[in-house]
């Protein structure tokens, strides 16, 4: 009679003696009492007539676990070749608590903490404003505990289809074009719809098949926008304000060597990340197809992923964009490719049994992120701690106003959607139970973003959502190919490749920008003239104007700049000089006469980089001109401005009467009155 206790004691003795479990289904017989009729199967030869262990019966009936028992030797020889995950010894109540219940309780605690802290810090957890217009701003929330679940924000923001009235009025443009926050919310809504579709397909289609019959038997081992296109060498800065530009990057242009260094760093990060994740997951899942003893291998996975993300963020600054927004976009795109590529490598590196084993890892990761991640996105504990410390140290009103600056990065919210769509597109048909956790993850991320309510990033992400649809047929095709089902596997792999090609062709067709040929002849001539002015010839002599007599003209064009690149004043002076350059202003006026001489496009900027201090910084303070009046009000204003404000003020002189002193004016007025009196006497 073999009971559960006897079986586990024999397993414990075997493992304590250093005997490893044979995981290969082609292992030959190496123990008395076990014979093989084929290279892939072990048959049971038991001296006892019955097996009373329900666990052993379930393992034998559901998992291709073929046991050879010899009661005389007291040995247990096992070969595990599981059909589905969850049949190992770790898929018990303890493993369920470790992988599902504990992360859920932690996530719910974070959400409850946010609900308690939000009314206490209303300024910190305020709704983000979509528009500057007061009528379009969301209304403030009430102080109830769970009011953040229903903010006065549209659930699915609308996108206009008729844009014929563009540019007629700023108010009309604000109402016509959606904000970046609205586009991001539509992307999250699209991700939720995609995940719901995969969940319905998996639960309604694949789950009944798994319940009726177990498929995927692992009998064999693993064998397997406008971007300056009209003008060459012109880079459009992805930013909306002057504060969004990194002036040091703008002056120190990146060289091709920087691109080579960045490519080498990213390649090294990808290689180390793939090797580390494969080693951590492979070593943890070697002896157990379930959750690997309460998921201890999630710690090395987290360490490798964190190091990879930190190295990517450091490497991106080697060849950063001119603007902060462009750098964030490039960082997000790089992390998307690296993390998606390593996730696909980790899942598909062991196609047959390894891919099925990784389902439980995906389920654990999704359940862990589904509730905890959106709660942390709302709570923002690090930023809350920094704000509380900054409020205590703030002294001036300017410092207090700068404390509550928004630090919401949409890349974090989109990261959860990318993870969810990857797992939904990969495991919905293989392991349908992962679908509800994925739906919860995207839905709670959507709720968090709808409360936070934060273009280009969203459009780029929607383009790559279509590529992730190919993960499901490719994975199924690789599994079938590992089972030597060549026709079925080839059809599924070809379907996945066709999806990628179709999505790319469709997106390129829909988002292709018109070329230079779509412009009129007048516009093309204007672009040619503008390009010629951007690159003046060295032999061209500049015309003598007001600029040639300034301090700026002392720098010779074509020579190395004389200024110090370590000077902060020089970096700051460049945007000031561009905005304060008065010679460009008359030519930019729409009513400017056509006889004004044409200026070079790069002369002023190049010469401003050649000096240490801009003329705008060393120029004397301006003189304020006030119109003179008979009541001497202007003179009193001049006295006040010079005495109390240290400003140079002068009176506007238009006639001789304006330069007379008050006494002279009074004498002259008296003489005039006397003359008028004498004239009246004569009459």
XYZ file of C-alpha atoms in Angstrom:
683
model
C 0.000 0.000 0.000
C 1.566 3.302 -1.099
C 0.329 6.431 0.618
C 1.112 10.114 0.159
C 3.420 10.164 3.158
C 5.354 7.134 1.925
C 5.743 8.623 -1.539
C 7.014 11.994 -0.298
C 9.376 10.311 2.178
C 10.882 8.268 -0.643
C 11.208 11.404 -2.753
C 12.921 13.169 0.138
C 15.342 10.283 0.688
C 16.174 10.145 -2.987
C 16.859 13.879 -3.187
C 18.883 13.821 0.046
C 21.120 11.108 -1.397
C 21.918 13.360 -4.342
C 19.908 11.449 -6.938
C 18.554 13.928 -9.469
C 15.197 13.445 -11.084
C 15.461 12.564 -14.736
C 13.478 15.106 -16.758
C 14.167 13.607 -20.162
C 11.489 11.360 -21.575
C 14.117 9.540 -23.639
C 16.192 8.439 -20.654
C 16.950 4.743 -20.718
C 16.088 2.371 -17.947
C 18.623 2.388 -15.187
C 16.852 0.596 -12.345
C 15.651 -2.891 -11.693
C 11.963 -3.311 -12.211
C 11.677 -0.685 -14.994
C 11.588 -1.648 -18.652
C 11.030 0.504 -21.722
C 9.186 -0.455 -24.852
C 9.963 2.807 -26.637
C 12.549 5.561 -26.198
C 9.905 8.002 -25.072
C 7.843 6.121 -22.464
C 8.340 4.447 -19.122
C 5.843 1.786 -18.156
C 4.793 0.955 -14.645
C 5.842 -2.357 -13.152
C 4.581 -2.634 -9.606
C 4.798 -5.632 -7.311
C 1.753 -4.353 -5.475
C -1.610 -4.598 -7.183
C -3.040 -1.210 -6.288
C -1.990 2.381 -5.795
C -3.924 4.058 -3.025
C -2.297 7.506 -3.243
C -4.675 9.986 -4.881
C -1.801 12.350 -5.633
C 0.172 9.591 -7.304
C -2.881 8.486 -9.287
C -3.481 12.035 -10.456
C 0.146 12.433 -11.449
C 0.137 9.161 -13.360
C -3.149 9.891 -15.120
C -2.595 13.529 -16.053
C 1.105 14.157 -16.420
C 2.817 11.321 -18.279
C 4.476 10.504 -14.966
C 5.512 6.862 -15.388
C 6.671 5.226 -12.191
C 8.630 2.032 -11.688
C 8.158 0.677 -8.151
C 10.171 -2.048 -6.502
C 8.993 -2.713 -2.980
C 12.044 -4.831 -2.246
C 14.513 -2.065 -3.132
C 12.228 0.587 -1.749
C 13.187 2.894 -4.598
C 11.149 5.308 -6.583
C 12.268 6.177 -10.065
C 10.396 9.003 -11.658
C 10.462 10.830 -14.878
C 8.394 13.988 -15.048
C 7.178 15.070 -18.431
C 4.224 17.285 -17.590
C 1.245 17.959 -19.780
C 0.212 21.239 -18.199
C 1.563 23.467 -15.488
C 0.164 23.229 -12.030
C 0.617 19.469 -11.652
C 3.829 19.701 -9.656
C 4.173 19.532 -5.899
C 4.450 23.316 -5.641
C 1.026 23.913 -7.172
C -0.632 23.522 -3.794
C -2.379 25.901 -1.460
C 0.917 27.427 -0.313
C 1.959 28.198 -3.867
C -1.444 29.709 -4.577
C -1.146 31.960 -1.538
C 2.366 33.017 -2.501
C 1.548 33.818 -6.122
C -2.012 35.186 -6.002
C -3.367 36.068 -2.579
C -0.339 37.838 -1.075
C 0.226 40.232 -4.047
C -3.498 40.932 -4.151
C -3.559 41.868 -0.463
C -0.513 44.109 -0.899
C -2.094 45.818 -3.904
C -5.412 46.357 -2.143
C -3.557 47.856 0.824
C -1.848 50.337 -1.506
C -5.177 51.335 -3.078
C -6.753 51.771 0.361
C -3.803 53.889 1.509
C -4.214 56.126 -1.536
C -7.944 56.502 -0.854
C -7.145 57.615 2.710
C -4.312 60.006 1.771
C -6.011 61.661 -1.221
C -8.413 63.869 0.804
C -5.544 64.841 3.116
C -3.282 65.990 0.238
C -5.794 67.396 -2.240
C -3.242 69.675 -3.896
C -0.807 66.816 -4.444
C -3.411 64.342 -5.731
C -5.376 66.874 -7.784
C -6.819 66.103 -11.190
C -4.499 66.970 -14.019
C -5.826 69.747 -16.255
C -6.229 68.924 -19.906
C -6.821 72.470 -21.152
C -5.964 75.994 -20.094
C -9.532 77.075 -20.758
C -11.520 77.205 -17.524
C -14.621 75.739 -19.148
C -12.753 72.610 -20.215
C -10.994 71.870 -16.946
C -12.267 68.893 -14.940
C -14.253 69.760 -11.865
C -12.655 69.092 -8.460
C -13.441 65.841 -6.734
C -15.339 65.498 -3.502
C -13.671 64.448 -0.268
C -15.294 61.011 -0.173
C -13.095 57.953 0.172
C -13.446 56.411 -3.304
C -14.342 59.509 -5.327
C -11.239 59.038 -7.481
C -12.840 56.006 -9.142
C -15.350 58.267 -10.936
C -13.554 61.499 -11.915
C -15.357 64.029 -14.162
C -13.246 62.968 -17.132
C -14.640 61.387 -20.332
C -14.310 57.627 -20.288
C -13.363 57.452 -23.972
C -12.275 60.886 -25.287
C -13.543 61.645 -28.754
C -11.267 62.383 -31.698
C -12.585 64.814 -34.351
C -12.884 63.669 -37.929
C -13.432 67.052 -39.613
C -10.401 69.338 -39.247
C -11.217 71.796 -42.031
C -11.424 74.717 -39.560
C -7.860 74.298 -38.357
C -5.944 77.486 -37.600
C -8.835 79.919 -37.662
C -8.882 80.597 -33.926
C -6.931 79.333 -30.889
C -10.171 78.467 -29.091
C -11.347 76.405 -32.042
C -8.013 74.580 -32.240
C -8.164 73.794 -28.504
C -11.599 72.264 -28.964
C -10.647 70.505 -32.204
C -7.399 68.721 -31.371
C -7.192 66.264 -28.462
C -4.541 66.665 -25.817
C -1.769 64.125 -25.222
C -3.623 62.917 -22.149
C -6.709 62.200 -24.234
C -4.681 60.273 -26.801
C -3.058 58.237 -24.047
C -6.443 57.435 -22.537
C -7.684 56.236 -25.924
C -4.603 54.018 -26.205
C -5.340 52.514 -22.792
C -8.941 51.963 -23.835
C -7.750 50.252 -27.027
C -5.446 48.031 -24.973
C -8.364 47.118 -22.704
C -10.513 46.161 -25.708
C -7.678 44.033 -27.145
C -7.133 42.228 -23.856
C -10.871 41.643 -23.436
C -10.954 40.079 -26.886
C -8.078 37.733 -26.095
C -9.641 36.892 -22.717
C -12.990 36.032 -24.294
C -11.284 33.949 -26.968
C -9.223 32.071 -24.408
C -11.953 31.506 -21.824
C -14.729 30.684 -24.287
C -12.684 28.791 -26.851
C -9.542 27.294 -25.359
C -10.600 26.688 -21.749
C -13.345 24.114 -22.599
C -10.829 22.209 -24.715
C -8.380 22.144 -21.806
C -11.121 20.923 -19.478
C -12.246 18.144 -21.839
C -8.862 16.856 -22.929
C -5.289 17.775 -22.116
C -3.425 18.882 -25.183
C 0.165 19.918 -25.813
C 1.673 16.695 -24.449
C 5.392 17.243 -23.867
C 6.686 13.786 -24.722
C 9.827 14.989 -26.442
C 12.596 17.233 -25.184
C 13.141 20.708 -26.489
C 14.804 20.956 -29.906
C 14.249 24.560 -30.599
C 4.694 62.678 -38.851
C 6.399 65.396 -40.381
C 10.090 65.030 -39.694
C 11.761 67.680 -41.821
C 11.602 65.590 -44.998
C 11.246 68.666 -47.192
C 14.622 70.072 -46.058
C 17.697 67.890 -45.873
C 19.735 67.743 -42.636
C 17.029 69.483 -40.633
C 15.982 67.984 -37.309
C 12.596 68.862 -35.865
C 12.920 69.398 -32.120
C 10.207 67.407 -30.343
C 9.286 70.015 -27.756
C 6.769 72.769 -27.200
C 8.566 75.222 -24.902
C 12.004 76.706 -24.501
C 12.393 74.869 -21.186
C 12.029 71.560 -23.048
C 15.310 72.087 -24.935
C 18.700 70.951 -23.667
C 20.975 73.762 -24.748
C 24.207 71.892 -24.020
C 23.137 69.088 -26.382
C 22.105 71.668 -28.969
C 25.572 73.238 -28.915
C 27.562 70.000 -28.628
C 26.137 68.034 -31.517
C 26.364 64.266 -31.294
C 28.873 62.565 -33.565
C 28.677 59.163 -35.305
C 30.998 57.758 -32.642
C 28.302 58.426 -30.033
C 25.843 56.314 -32.030
C 28.354 53.465 -32.196
C 28.942 53.619 -28.431
C 25.193 53.640 -27.784
C 24.640 50.622 -30.036
C 27.401 48.685 -28.279
C 25.996 49.492 -24.842
C 22.455 48.497 -25.812
C 23.673 45.272 -27.402
C 25.611 44.392 -24.254
C 22.553 45.116 -22.105
C 20.337 42.897 -24.268
C 22.851 40.045 -24.171
C 23.334 40.196 -20.394
C 19.600 40.523 -19.775
C 18.733 37.541 -21.972
C 21.475 35.404 -20.419
C 20.549 36.376 -16.862
C 16.825 35.821 -17.295
C 17.361 32.493 -19.029
C 19.692 31.281 -16.284
C 17.457 32.469 -13.441
C 14.255 31.034 -14.877
C 15.882 27.853 -16.171
C 17.573 26.972 -12.896
C 14.411 27.693 -10.928
C 12.104 25.689 -13.185
C 14.390 22.700 -13.664
C 12.934 20.464 -10.977
C 9.404 21.780 -10.819
C 6.931 22.879 -13.473
C 4.850 24.922 -11.052
C 5.642 28.093 -9.170
C 9.122 26.937 -8.129
C 8.782 26.915 -4.367
C 6.867 30.131 -3.775
C 8.572 32.110 -6.568
C 12.042 32.731 -5.096
C 13.422 33.191 -8.614
C 11.430 36.412 -9.040
C 14.150 38.176 -7.030
C 16.954 37.521 -9.588
C 14.520 38.310 -12.394
C 13.729 41.650 -10.763
C 17.437 42.356 -10.227
C 18.354 41.639 -13.854
C 15.468 43.693 -15.238
C 16.210 46.634 -12.907
C 19.884 46.649 -13.879
C 18.967 46.504 -17.566
C 16.534 49.421 -17.261
C 19.101 51.477 -15.324
C 21.808 50.796 -17.916
C 19.454 51.695 -20.758
C 18.508 54.966 -19.081
C 22.197 55.778 -18.588
C 23.134 54.806 -22.137
C 20.410 56.884 -23.786
C 22.063 60.092 -22.575
C 25.173 59.230 -24.601
C 23.226 60.196 -27.710
C 20.293 62.118 -26.277
C 17.891 64.239 -28.264
C 17.864 68.022 -28.266
C 14.615 68.110 -26.292
C 13.510 66.394 -23.116
C 10.409 65.015 -24.841
C 12.472 63.509 -27.640
C 14.788 61.832 -25.133
C 11.835 60.347 -23.246
C 10.366 59.065 -26.513
C 13.662 57.441 -27.524
C 14.061 55.952 -24.036
C 10.561 54.480 -24.131
C 11.076 53.021 -27.604
C 14.399 51.479 -26.577
C 12.949 49.914 -23.434
C 9.987 48.632 -25.439
C 12.187 46.801 -27.923
C 14.596 45.466 -25.300
C 11.989 44.257 -22.807
C 9.660 42.811 -25.440
C 12.564 41.053 -27.146
C 13.908 39.560 -23.932
C 10.405 38.516 -22.835
C 9.866 36.705 -26.128
C 13.302 35.112 -25.812
C 12.604 34.010 -22.242
C 9.242 32.503 -23.166
C 10.217 30.848 -26.424
C 13.745 29.713 -25.579
C 12.212 26.463 -24.354
C 9.519 25.910 -26.919
C 7.749 22.764 -25.809
C 7.695 22.048 -22.101
C 9.635 25.208 -21.304
C 7.019 27.428 -22.927
C 4.283 25.674 -20.975
C 6.257 25.974 -17.749
C 6.649 29.723 -18.280
C 2.880 30.197 -18.202
C 2.814 29.979 -14.425
C 5.600 32.566 -14.296
C 3.555 34.852 -16.543
C 0.494 34.347 -14.358
C 2.456 35.180 -11.214
C 4.000 38.291 -12.763
C 0.660 39.538 -14.088
C -1.142 38.941 -10.796
C 1.650 40.705 -8.937
C 1.558 43.709 -11.276
C -2.206 43.811 -11.795
C -3.075 45.393 -8.448
C 0.245 46.665 -7.089
C 1.398 48.569 -10.177
C -1.657 50.847 -10.696
C -1.781 51.472 -6.937
C 1.829 52.664 -6.924
C 1.094 54.712 -10.034
C -1.606 56.556 -8.099
C 0.106 56.727 -4.724
C 3.528 57.953 -5.980
C 5.195 57.373 -2.596
C 8.630 58.683 -3.579
C 7.253 61.909 -5.009
C 4.940 62.356 -2.007
C 7.908 62.053 0.351
C 9.950 64.547 -1.701
C 7.052 67.016 -1.813
C 6.556 66.869 1.944
C 10.262 67.496 2.512
C 10.309 70.334 -0.032
C 7.302 72.002 1.599
C 9.124 72.110 4.917
C 12.268 73.615 3.386
C 10.474 76.101 1.070
C 10.847 79.738 2.145
C 9.923 81.964 -0.791
C 6.631 81.873 -2.722
C 8.525 80.806 -5.844
C 9.865 77.746 -4.021
C 6.419 76.843 -2.740
C 4.937 77.146 -6.235
C 7.628 74.855 -7.667
C 6.966 72.108 -5.134
C 3.837 70.668 -6.775
C 5.166 70.360 -10.313
C 3.725 67.390 -12.176
C 5.999 64.357 -12.420
C 3.612 61.969 -14.166
C 5.337 60.018 -16.900
C 2.950 58.199 -19.282
C 5.600 55.606 -20.065
C 4.910 53.903 -16.728
C 1.200 53.561 -17.449
C 1.900 52.270 -20.946
C 4.422 49.755 -19.591
C 1.656 47.818 -17.848
C -0.395 47.718 -21.050
C 2.572 46.438 -23.048
C 3.170 43.677 -20.504
C -0.507 42.741 -20.502
C -0.831 42.620 -24.285
C 2.353 40.530 -24.595
C 1.057 37.917 -22.175
C -2.481 38.042 -23.580
C -1.205 37.606 -27.131
C 1.034 34.721 -26.073
C -0.743 32.668 -23.418
C -4.490 33.160 -23.917
C -4.888 29.960 -25.927
C -2.302 27.911 -24.013
C -3.285 28.895 -20.478
C -6.666 30.686 -20.518
C -6.674 31.330 -16.759
C -4.123 34.107 -17.272
C -6.736 36.196 -19.121
C -8.696 37.506 -16.075
C -5.512 38.738 -14.404
C -4.497 40.542 -17.593
C -7.906 42.208 -17.847
C -7.618 43.371 -14.228
C -4.145 44.780 -14.913
C -5.216 46.873 -17.901
C -8.495 47.945 -16.300
C -6.851 49.200 -13.100
C -4.178 50.980 -15.162
C -6.991 52.634 -17.096
C -8.647 53.698 -13.812
C -5.363 55.125 -12.518
C -4.699 57.056 -15.713
C -8.248 58.370 -15.848
C -7.647 59.944 -12.457
C -4.158 61.214 -13.332
C -5.152 62.226 -16.889
C -1.895 63.146 -18.094
C 0.826 62.494 -29.660
C 3.574 60.992 -30.748
C 4.212 58.272 -28.176
C 0.646 57.007 -28.331
C 0.589 56.821 -32.130
C 3.881 54.922 -32.140
C 2.593 52.463 -29.522
C -0.638 51.759 -31.406
C 1.468 50.909 -34.430
C 3.369 48.246 -32.490
C 0.285 46.749 -30.857
C -0.475 45.024 -34.143
C 2.914 43.299 -34.160
C 2.217 41.729 -30.777
C -0.746 39.864 -32.278
C 1.722 37.566 -34.027
C 3.095 36.144 -30.766
C 0.229 33.672 -30.292
C 0.418 31.871 -33.681
C 4.225 31.901 -33.676
C 4.405 30.285 -30.223
C 1.811 27.666 -31.165
C 3.677 27.014 -34.390
C 6.962 26.469 -32.557
C 5.270 24.075 -30.136
C 3.834 22.069 -33.035
C 7.201 22.049 -34.801
C 8.840 20.690 -31.636
C 6.298 17.826 -31.770
C 7.193 17.261 -35.449
C 3.796 18.449 -36.695
C 5.448 20.194 -39.603
C 2.386 21.287 -41.579
C 0.424 22.724 -38.630
C 3.495 24.404 -37.178
C 4.506 25.916 -40.500
C 1.026 27.305 -41.121
C 0.920 28.974 -37.692
C 4.410 30.461 -38.003
C 3.593 31.762 -41.477
C 0.401 33.302 -40.091
C 2.346 35.193 -37.435
C 4.878 36.459 -39.970
C 2.045 37.499 -42.301
C 0.435 39.501 -39.466
C 3.671 41.441 -38.881
C 4.140 42.196 -42.589
C 0.484 43.189 -43.045
C 0.524 45.547 -40.047
C 3.722 47.240 -41.219
C 2.438 47.742 -44.770
C -0.921 49.032 -43.538
C 0.623 51.476 -41.046
C 3.178 52.769 -43.552
C 0.408 53.308 -46.100
C -1.819 55.188 -43.651
C 0.883 57.295 -41.969
C 3.014 58.129 -45.002
C 3.733 61.826 -45.231
C 3.406 63.616 -48.588
C 6.672 64.162 -50.360
C 8.232 67.214 -51.914
C 6.312 66.648 -55.114
C 3.032 67.462 -53.357
C 4.148 71.065 -52.818
C 3.497 73.866 -55.244
C 6.244 75.381 -57.346
C 6.257 78.585 -55.298
C 6.701 76.628 -52.072
C 9.545 74.576 -53.539
C 11.311 77.740 -54.715
C 10.917 79.232 -51.242
C 12.413 76.111 -49.664
C 15.369 76.259 -52.054
C 15.974 79.899 -51.199
C 15.702 79.126 -47.498
C 18.185 76.265 -47.825
C 20.658 78.511 -49.639
C 20.486 81.107 -46.880
C 21.112 78.427 -44.266
C 24.473 77.603 -45.860
C 26.115 80.834 -47.010
C 29.288 80.530 -49.079
C 32.564 81.501 -47.441
C 33.406 83.933 -50.246
C 30.180 85.861 -49.811
C 30.807 89.240 -48.166
C 28.313 90.486 -45.722
C 26.533 93.742 -46.312
C 27.395 96.686 -44.095
C 24.548 97.195 -41.691
C 23.966 97.832 -38.039
C 25.158 94.370 -37.076
C 28.613 94.848 -38.609
C 29.400 97.631 -36.161
C 28.460 95.642 -33.057
C 30.633 93.551 -30.815
C 29.292 90.410 -32.431
C 30.935 91.061 -35.794
C 34.413 90.755 -34.318
C 34.202 86.962 -34.667
C 35.265 85.621 -38.042
C 33.019 83.086 -39.725
C 34.614 79.676 -40.143
C 37.009 79.882 -37.199
C 36.865 77.986 -33.927
C 34.728 79.668 -31.245
C 36.671 81.671 -28.687
C 34.146 81.326 -25.869
C 34.414 79.025 -22.893
C 32.093 76.018 -23.163
C 32.165 75.718 -19.368
C 30.452 79.077 -18.971
C 26.829 78.950 -17.943
C 26.302 82.486 -19.230
C 27.174 81.448 -22.771
C 24.654 78.593 -22.748
C 21.956 80.883 -21.391
C 22.840 83.704 -23.767
C 22.069 81.716 -26.907
C 18.271 81.565 -26.457
C 18.263 85.155 -25.177
C 20.082 86.426 -28.234
C 17.739 84.580 -30.581
C 14.655 86.083 -28.960
C 16.151 89.581 -28.549
C 17.722 89.936 -31.993
C 15.962 93.018 -33.317
C 17.262 92.833 -36.897
C 15.172 89.747 -37.607
C 11.970 91.242 -36.190
C 11.243 93.745 -39.025
C 11.702 91.027 -41.636
C 9.348 88.685 -39.783
C 6.549 91.251 -39.798
C 3.826 90.329 -42.315
C 3.622 93.930 -43.610
C 7.388 94.346 -44.035
C 8.431 96.075 -47.269
C 10.181 93.893 -49.830
C 13.221 96.187 -50.110
C 14.756 95.118 -46.796
C 18.109 93.338 -47.348
C 18.085 89.598 -46.773
C 19.937 88.336 -43.699
C 21.854 85.104 -43.374
C 20.095 82.389 -41.413
C 23.136 81.269 -39.415
C 25.328 84.365 -39.083
C 23.953 85.560 -35.796
C 23.789 82.143 -34.149
C 27.307 81.226 -35.251
C 28.751 84.518 -34.044
C 26.881 84.345 -30.766
C 28.662 81.041 -30.079
C 32.010 82.806 -30.591
C 31.780 85.218 -27.689
C 31.584 84.722 -23.972
C 28.992 87.373 -23.125
C 26.119 88.319 -25.375
C 25.455 92.013 -26.095
C 22.086 91.664 -24.418
C 23.836 90.858 -21.145
C 26.475 93.607 -21.205
C 24.306 96.358 -22.699
C 23.570 99.347 -20.424
C 20.154 99.504 -18.798
C 17.486 101.117 -20.973
C 16.354 104.719 -20.533
C 12.677 105.313 -19.861
C 11.157 108.205 -21.828
C 8.123 109.955 -20.309
C 6.034 112.637 -22.074
C 6.362 116.042 -20.429
C 3.230 117.800 -19.215
C 2.317 121.242 -17.913
C 1.280 119.923 -14.499
C 4.784 118.539 -13.809
C 3.416 115.064 -13.084
C 6.076 113.493 -15.294
C 8.841 115.232 -13.341
C 7.587 113.747 -10.094
C 7.503 110.303 -11.735
C 11.087 110.789 -12.914
C 12.148 111.662 -9.381
C 10.447 108.594 -7.913
C 11.831 106.170 -10.497
C 15.385 107.441 -10.122
C 15.343 107.554 -6.344
C 13.404 104.438 -5.383
C 13.858 102.110 -8.381
C 17.327 103.108 -9.642
C 16.092 103.546 -13.210
C 17.306 106.052 -15.755
C 14.402 108.244 -16.875
C 14.216 111.250 -19.159
C 11.460 113.584 -20.321
C 10.373 113.737 -23.922
C 11.438 117.087 -25.433
C 9.190 118.174 -28.272
C 9.464 122.003 -28.171
C 11.400 124.787 -26.471
C 8.756 125.071 -23.784
C 9.595 121.541 -22.626
C 13.183 122.505 -21.714
C 12.294 125.696 -19.795
C 12.444 125.627 -16.039
C 9.260 126.222 -14.049
C 10.442 129.756 -13.106
C 11.078 130.662 -16.732
C 7.699 129.317 -17.711
C 6.015 131.323 -14.936
C 7.830 134.549 -15.982
C 6.940 133.974 -19.590
C 3.329 133.338 -18.623
C 3.302 136.596 -16.556
C 4.714 138.581 -19.490
C 2.036 137.148 -21.727
C -0.708 138.142 -19.292
C 0.688 141.713 -18.999
C 0.792 142.089 -22.770
C -2.808 140.950 -23.056
C -3.847 143.485 -20.362
C -2.178 146.378 -22.218
C -3.896 145.421 -25.443
C -7.244 145.489 -23.691
C -6.531 149.001 -22.276
C -5.767 150.370 -25.720
C -8.984 149.050 -27.019
